Short mmCIF file of C-alpha atoms in Angstrom, two decimals:
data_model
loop_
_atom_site.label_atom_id
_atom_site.label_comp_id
_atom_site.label_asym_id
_atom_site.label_seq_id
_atom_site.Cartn_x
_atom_site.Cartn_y
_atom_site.Cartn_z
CA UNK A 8 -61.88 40.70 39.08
CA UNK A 9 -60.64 36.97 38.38
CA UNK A 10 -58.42 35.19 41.15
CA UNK A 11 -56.31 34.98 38.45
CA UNK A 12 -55.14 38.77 37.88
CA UNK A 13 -54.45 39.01 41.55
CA UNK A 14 -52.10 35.94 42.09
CA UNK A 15 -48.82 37.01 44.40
CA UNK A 16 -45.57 36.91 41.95
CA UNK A 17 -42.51 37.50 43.95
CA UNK A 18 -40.08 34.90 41.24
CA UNK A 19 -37.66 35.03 43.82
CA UNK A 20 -35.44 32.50 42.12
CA UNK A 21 -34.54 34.12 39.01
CA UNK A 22 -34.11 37.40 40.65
CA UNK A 23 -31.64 35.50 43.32
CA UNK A 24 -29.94 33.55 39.89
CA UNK A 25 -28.17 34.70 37.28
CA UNK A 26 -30.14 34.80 33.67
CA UNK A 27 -28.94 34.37 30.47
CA UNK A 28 -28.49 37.81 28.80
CA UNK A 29 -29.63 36.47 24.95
CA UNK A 30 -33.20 36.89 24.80
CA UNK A 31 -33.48 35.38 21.69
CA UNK A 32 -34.83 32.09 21.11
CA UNK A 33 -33.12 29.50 19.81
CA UNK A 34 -31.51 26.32 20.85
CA UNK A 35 -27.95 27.31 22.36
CA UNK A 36 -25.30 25.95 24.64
CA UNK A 37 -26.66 28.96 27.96
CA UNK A 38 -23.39 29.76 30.00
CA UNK A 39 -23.16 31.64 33.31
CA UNK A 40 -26.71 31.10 33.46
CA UNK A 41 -29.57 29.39 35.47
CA UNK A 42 -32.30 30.38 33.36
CA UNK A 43 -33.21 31.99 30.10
CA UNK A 44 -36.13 34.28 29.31
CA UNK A 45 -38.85 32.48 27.01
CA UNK A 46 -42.41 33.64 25.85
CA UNK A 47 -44.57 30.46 25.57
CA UNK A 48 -45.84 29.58 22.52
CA UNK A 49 -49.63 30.63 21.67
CA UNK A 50 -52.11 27.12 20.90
CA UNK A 51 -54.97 27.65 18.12
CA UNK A 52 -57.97 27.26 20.08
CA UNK A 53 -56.98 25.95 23.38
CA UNK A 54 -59.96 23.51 25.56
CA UNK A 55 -60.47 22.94 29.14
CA UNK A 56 -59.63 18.92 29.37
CA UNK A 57 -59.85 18.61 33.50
CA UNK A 58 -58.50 20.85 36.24
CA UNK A 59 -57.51 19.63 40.20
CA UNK A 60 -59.43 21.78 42.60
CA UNK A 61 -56.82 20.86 45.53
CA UNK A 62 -54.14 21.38 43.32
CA UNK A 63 -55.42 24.60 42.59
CA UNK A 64 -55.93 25.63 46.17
CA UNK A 65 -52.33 26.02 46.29
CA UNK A 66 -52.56 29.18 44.51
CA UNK A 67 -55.81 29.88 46.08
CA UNK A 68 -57.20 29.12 43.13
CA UNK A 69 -60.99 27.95 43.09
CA UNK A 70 -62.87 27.68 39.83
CA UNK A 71 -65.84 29.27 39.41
CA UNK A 72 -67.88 28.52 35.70
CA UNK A 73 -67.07 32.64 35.13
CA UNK A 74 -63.55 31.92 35.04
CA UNK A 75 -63.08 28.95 33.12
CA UNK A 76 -62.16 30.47 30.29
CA UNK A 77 -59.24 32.67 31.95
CA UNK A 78 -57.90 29.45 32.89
CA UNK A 79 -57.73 27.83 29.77
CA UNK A 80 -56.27 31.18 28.16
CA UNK A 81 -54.02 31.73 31.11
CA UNK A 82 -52.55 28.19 31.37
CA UNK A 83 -51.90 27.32 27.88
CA UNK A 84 -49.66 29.89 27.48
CA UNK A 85 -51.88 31.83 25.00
CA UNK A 86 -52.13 34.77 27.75
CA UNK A 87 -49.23 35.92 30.40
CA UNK A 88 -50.35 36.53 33.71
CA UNK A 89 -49.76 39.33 35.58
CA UNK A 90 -46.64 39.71 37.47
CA UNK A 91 -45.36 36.28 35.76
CA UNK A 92 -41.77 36.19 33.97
CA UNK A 93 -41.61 33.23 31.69
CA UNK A 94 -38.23 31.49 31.42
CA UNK A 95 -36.50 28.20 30.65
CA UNK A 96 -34.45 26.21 33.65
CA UNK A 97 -31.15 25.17 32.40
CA UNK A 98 -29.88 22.39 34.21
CA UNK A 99 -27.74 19.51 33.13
CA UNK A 100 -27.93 15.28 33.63
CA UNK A 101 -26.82 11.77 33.69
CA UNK A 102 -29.08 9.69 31.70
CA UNK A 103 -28.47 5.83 31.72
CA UNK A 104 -25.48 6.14 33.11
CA UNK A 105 -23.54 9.04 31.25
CA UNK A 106 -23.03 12.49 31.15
CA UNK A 107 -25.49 13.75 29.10
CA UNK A 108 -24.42 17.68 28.81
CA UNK A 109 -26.24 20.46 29.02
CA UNK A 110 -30.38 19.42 29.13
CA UNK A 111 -32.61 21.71 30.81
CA UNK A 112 -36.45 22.54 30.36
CA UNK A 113 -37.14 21.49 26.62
CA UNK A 114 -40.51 21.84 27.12
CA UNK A 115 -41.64 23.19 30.09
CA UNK A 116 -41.69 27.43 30.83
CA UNK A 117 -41.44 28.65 34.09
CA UNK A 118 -43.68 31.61 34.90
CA UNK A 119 -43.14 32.19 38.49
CA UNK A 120 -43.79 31.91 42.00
CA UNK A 121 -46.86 32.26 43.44
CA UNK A 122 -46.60 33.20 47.21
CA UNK A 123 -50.64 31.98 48.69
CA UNK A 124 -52.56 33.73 51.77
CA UNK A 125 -50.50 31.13 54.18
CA UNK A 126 -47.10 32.57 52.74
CA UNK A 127 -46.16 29.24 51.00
CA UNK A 128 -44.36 29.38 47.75
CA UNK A 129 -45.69 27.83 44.97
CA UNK A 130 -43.47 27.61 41.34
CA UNK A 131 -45.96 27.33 38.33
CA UNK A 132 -44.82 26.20 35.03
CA UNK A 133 -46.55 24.83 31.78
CA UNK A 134 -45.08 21.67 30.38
CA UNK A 135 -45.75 21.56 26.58
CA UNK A 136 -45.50 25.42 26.22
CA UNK A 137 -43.62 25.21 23.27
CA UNK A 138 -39.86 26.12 21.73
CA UNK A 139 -36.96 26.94 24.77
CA UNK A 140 -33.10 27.18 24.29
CA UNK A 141 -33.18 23.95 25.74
CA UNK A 142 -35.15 22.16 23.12
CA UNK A 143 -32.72 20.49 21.37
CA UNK A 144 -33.77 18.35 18.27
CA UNK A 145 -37.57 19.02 19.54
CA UNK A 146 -40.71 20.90 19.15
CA UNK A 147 -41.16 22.06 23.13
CA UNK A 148 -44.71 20.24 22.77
CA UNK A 149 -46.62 17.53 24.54
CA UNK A 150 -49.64 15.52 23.34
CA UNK A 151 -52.50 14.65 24.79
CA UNK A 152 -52.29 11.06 25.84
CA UNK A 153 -48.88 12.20 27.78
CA UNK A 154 -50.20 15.07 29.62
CA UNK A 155 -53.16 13.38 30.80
CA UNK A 156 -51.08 10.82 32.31
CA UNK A 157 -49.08 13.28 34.19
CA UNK A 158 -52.02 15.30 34.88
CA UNK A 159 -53.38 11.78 36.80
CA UNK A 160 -50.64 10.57 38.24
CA UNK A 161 -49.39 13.77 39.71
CA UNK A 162 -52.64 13.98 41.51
CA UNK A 163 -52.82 10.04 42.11
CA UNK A 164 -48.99 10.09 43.83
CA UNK A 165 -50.22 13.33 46.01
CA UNK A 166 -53.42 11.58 47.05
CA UNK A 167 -51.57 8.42 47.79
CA UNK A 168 -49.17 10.40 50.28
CA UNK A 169 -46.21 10.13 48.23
CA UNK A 170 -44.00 13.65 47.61
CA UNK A 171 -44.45 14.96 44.35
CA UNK A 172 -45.30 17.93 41.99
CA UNK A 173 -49.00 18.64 41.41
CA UNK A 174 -50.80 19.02 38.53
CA UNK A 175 -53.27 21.68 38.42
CA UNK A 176 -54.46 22.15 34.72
CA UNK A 177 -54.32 19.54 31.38
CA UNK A 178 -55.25 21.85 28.41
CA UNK A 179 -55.20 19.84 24.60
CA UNK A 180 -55.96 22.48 21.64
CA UNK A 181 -56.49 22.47 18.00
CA UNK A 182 -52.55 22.87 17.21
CA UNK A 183 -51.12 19.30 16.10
CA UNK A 184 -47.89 17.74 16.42
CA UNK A 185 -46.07 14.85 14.41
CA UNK A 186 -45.66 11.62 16.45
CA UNK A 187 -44.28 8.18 16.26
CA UNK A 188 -46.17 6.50 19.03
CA UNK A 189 -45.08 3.05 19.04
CA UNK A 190 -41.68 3.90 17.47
CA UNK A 191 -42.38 1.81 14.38
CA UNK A 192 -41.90 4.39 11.42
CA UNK A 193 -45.53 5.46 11.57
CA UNK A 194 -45.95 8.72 12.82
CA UNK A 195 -49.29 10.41 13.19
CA UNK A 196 -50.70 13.93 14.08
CA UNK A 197 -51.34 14.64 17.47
CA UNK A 198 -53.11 17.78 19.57
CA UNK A 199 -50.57 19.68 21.89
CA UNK A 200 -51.64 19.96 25.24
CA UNK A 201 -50.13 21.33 28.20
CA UNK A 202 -50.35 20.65 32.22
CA UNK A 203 -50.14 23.71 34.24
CA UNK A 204 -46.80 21.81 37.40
CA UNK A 205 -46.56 23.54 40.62
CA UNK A 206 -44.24 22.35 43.52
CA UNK A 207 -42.28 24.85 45.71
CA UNK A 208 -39.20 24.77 43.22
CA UNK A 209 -38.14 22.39 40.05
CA UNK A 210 -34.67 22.93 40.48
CA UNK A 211 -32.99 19.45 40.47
CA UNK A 212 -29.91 17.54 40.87
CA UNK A 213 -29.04 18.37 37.38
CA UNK A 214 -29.50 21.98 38.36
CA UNK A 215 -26.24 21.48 40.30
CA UNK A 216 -24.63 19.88 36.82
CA UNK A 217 -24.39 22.86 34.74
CA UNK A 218 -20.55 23.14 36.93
CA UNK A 219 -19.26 19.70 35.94
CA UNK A 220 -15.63 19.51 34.68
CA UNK A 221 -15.02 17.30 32.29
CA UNK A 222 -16.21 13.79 32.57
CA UNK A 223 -13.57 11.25 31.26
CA UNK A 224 -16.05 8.55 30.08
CA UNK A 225 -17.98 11.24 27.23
CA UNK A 226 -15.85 14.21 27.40
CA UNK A 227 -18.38 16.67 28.03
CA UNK A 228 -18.70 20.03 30.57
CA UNK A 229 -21.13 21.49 31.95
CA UNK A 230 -21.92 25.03 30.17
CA UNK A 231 -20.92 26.81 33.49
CA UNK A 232 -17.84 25.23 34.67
CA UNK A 233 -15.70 27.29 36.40
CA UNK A 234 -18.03 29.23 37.66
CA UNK A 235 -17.78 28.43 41.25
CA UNK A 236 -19.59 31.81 42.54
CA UNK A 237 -22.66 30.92 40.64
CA UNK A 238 -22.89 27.76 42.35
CA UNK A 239 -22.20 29.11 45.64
CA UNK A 240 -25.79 31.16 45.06
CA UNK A 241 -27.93 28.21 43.81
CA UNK A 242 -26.53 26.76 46.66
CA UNK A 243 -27.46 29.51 48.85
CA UNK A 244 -30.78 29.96 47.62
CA UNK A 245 -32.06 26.27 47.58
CA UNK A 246 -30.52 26.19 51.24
CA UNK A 247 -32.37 29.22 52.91
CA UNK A 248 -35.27 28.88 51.08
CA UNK A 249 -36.36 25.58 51.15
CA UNK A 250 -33.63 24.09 53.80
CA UNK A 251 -34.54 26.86 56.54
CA UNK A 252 -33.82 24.98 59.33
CA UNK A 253 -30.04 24.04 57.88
CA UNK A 254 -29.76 27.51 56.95
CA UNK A 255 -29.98 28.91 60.38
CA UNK A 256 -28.33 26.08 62.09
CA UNK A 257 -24.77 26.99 60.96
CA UNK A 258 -22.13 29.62 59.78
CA UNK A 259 -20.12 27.42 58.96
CA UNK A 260 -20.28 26.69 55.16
CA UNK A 261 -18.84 22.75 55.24
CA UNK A 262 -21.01 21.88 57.68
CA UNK A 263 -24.35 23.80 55.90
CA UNK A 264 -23.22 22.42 52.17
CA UNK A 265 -22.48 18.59 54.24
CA UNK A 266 -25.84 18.68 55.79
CA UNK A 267 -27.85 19.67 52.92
CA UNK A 268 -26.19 16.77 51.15
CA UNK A 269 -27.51 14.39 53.89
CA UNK A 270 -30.94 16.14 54.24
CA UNK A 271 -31.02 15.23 50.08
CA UNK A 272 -29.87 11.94 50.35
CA UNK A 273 -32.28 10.87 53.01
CA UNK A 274 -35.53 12.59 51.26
CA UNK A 275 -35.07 11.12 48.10
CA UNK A 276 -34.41 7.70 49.32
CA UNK A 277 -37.37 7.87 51.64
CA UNK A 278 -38.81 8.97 48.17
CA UNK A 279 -37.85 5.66 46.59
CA UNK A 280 -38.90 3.71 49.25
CA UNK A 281 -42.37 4.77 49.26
CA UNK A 282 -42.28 4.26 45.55
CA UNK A 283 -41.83 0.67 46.04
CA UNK A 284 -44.40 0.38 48.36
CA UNK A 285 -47.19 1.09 45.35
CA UNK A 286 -45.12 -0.79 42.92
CA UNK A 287 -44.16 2.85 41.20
CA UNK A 288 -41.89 2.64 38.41
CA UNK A 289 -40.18 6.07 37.28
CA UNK A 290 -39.03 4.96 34.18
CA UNK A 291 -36.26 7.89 33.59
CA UNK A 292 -34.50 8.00 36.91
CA UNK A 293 -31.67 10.17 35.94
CA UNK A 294 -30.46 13.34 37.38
CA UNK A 295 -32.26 15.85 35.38
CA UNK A 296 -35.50 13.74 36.87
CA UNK A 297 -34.65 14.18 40.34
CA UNK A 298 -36.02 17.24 42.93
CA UNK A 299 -33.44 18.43 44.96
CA UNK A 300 -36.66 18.52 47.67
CA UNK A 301 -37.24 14.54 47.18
CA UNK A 302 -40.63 14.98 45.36
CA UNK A 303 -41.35 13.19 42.15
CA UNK A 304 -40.90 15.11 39.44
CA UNK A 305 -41.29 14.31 35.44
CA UNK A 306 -43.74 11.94 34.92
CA UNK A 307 -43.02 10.18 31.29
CA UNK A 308 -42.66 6.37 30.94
CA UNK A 309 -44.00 5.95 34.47
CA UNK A 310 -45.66 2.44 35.09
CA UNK A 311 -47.01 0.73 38.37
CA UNK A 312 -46.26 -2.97 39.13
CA UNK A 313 -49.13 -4.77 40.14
CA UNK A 314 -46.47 -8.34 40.41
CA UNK A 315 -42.86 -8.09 41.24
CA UNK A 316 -40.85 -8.54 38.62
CA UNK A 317 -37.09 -7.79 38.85
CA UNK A 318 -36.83 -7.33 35.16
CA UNK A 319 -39.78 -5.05 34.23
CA UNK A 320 -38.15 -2.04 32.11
CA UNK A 321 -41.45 0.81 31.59
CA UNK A 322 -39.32 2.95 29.21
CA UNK A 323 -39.91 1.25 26.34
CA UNK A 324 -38.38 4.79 24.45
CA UNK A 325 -34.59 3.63 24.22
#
């Protein structure tokens, strides 16, 4: 039997988190909710493009020629694993310096957590699965060129010692998308692809967003504001799971919510630091880009500096 059909699902987080009840899918302002359910889209004739064996290993995952094809099936989203429950993250975020409202995973489908023969827990999601709630104005689909870079630098950043979410998969396919790739009015078919992420949990700082009263520069709210008891479980779930040691330290809920602050702050600018020492450049460095573990996450306009130069600017999207 493949590796595959026997992977460990326990999806602790959205049995811990409250789900949207509309299982219909279409783009939607998601209350009282941390996630949505969400089928991933099928690809016409999905292909193989490269895989990570350490990446992989995670999982306890090794490739075998046999099984090459289960992959490909499996992690484009054409076939549902066993024991997986697809759904879409909603979080929220400041982009470029405002509010942005209610974001969440446009494009990327959560299908669970993997727990591996040394008890580690392991999210999976494809990016480039296709249509959420949370796709906005979009398709839910990634091309080629883009999901090779993540694939790459995912694995490049890990190898290089620097926290971040691994890329196990890059999959292209037959299906096409419309893109403007230089953002000059001349858009072009491209092949949808998607990159099978795995880190211990995507939940961000945007995650924590969703609860925002009303910001006074754009007027927005988060889609759950008010709803103080759902962020008192995210809160409670990201600490004990992943923040063990601040979980068990204290009863008392100040100090437990002030030190996970601290332990945050502290991973994520040890994060930044050892971005700088590669001359990494993010490129969207806003809150629905950040892990609340200090890994990097969301690799899009990413560029490396090989000079210093104070006025470099790698998102060349705006």
């Amino acid at each position: 039997m493949s590796k595959l059909k026997l992977l460990n699902f326990d999806n602790l987080a959205i049995s811990r988190l409250p789900m949207d009840p509309e299982e219909r899918n279409y783009v939607r302002s998601v209350n009282a909710a941390c996630f949505s359910k969400v089928m991933p889209t099928p690809v016409e004739n999905p292909k193989l493009v490269a895989y990570s064996s350490s990446a992989l290993s995670l999982l306890d995952l090794s490739v075998e020629e046999s099984e090459l094809e289960d992959i490909t099936e499996y992690f484009s989203g054409n076939k549902i694993l066993h024991g997986s429950e697809p759904a879409a993250h909603c979080y929220c975020g400041h982009q470029f310096g405002y509010f942005s409202g209610q974001l969440g995973d446009g494009a990327a489908i959560y299908l669970g957590e993997v727990i591996n023969a040394r008890n580690e827990r392991w999210e999976i999601q494809l990016k480039g699965a296709g249509l959420t709630p949370y796709s906005r104005t979009a398709d839910g689909r990634k091309v080629l060129r883009s999901s090779v870079r993540e694939f790459l630098c995912s694995e490049a950043m890990h190898f290089l010692g620097i926290p971040t979410t691994r890329a196990g998969t890059c999959i292209t396919s037959d299906s096409k998308v419309i893109r403007d790739i230089f953002y000059d009015n001349h858009p072009k078919e491209e092949y949808c692809s998607i990159v099978l992420r795995i880190a211990p949990t995507f939940i961000r700082f945007g995650s924590f967003e969703i609860f925002k009263t009303l910001d006074p520069i754009t007027g927005r709210v988060g889609p759950s504001v008010g709803r103080y008891e759902i962020l008192y479980s995210l809160l409670d779930y990201v600490i004990e799971t992943f923040y063990p040691e601040i979980h068990v330290k204290s009863n008392d809920l100040i100090q437990k919510y002030s030190a996970f602050f601290e332990e945050v702050v502290l991973r994520t600018a040890r994060l930044v630091a050892l971005w700088q020492c590669v001359g990494f450049c993010h490129g969207v460095l806003n809150t629905d880009n950040m892990s609340i573990l200090g890994l990097t996450i969301d690799y899009g306009p990413f560029g490396f500096l090989d000079i210093y130069d104070p006025n470099h600017v790698c998102n060349a999207s705006g």
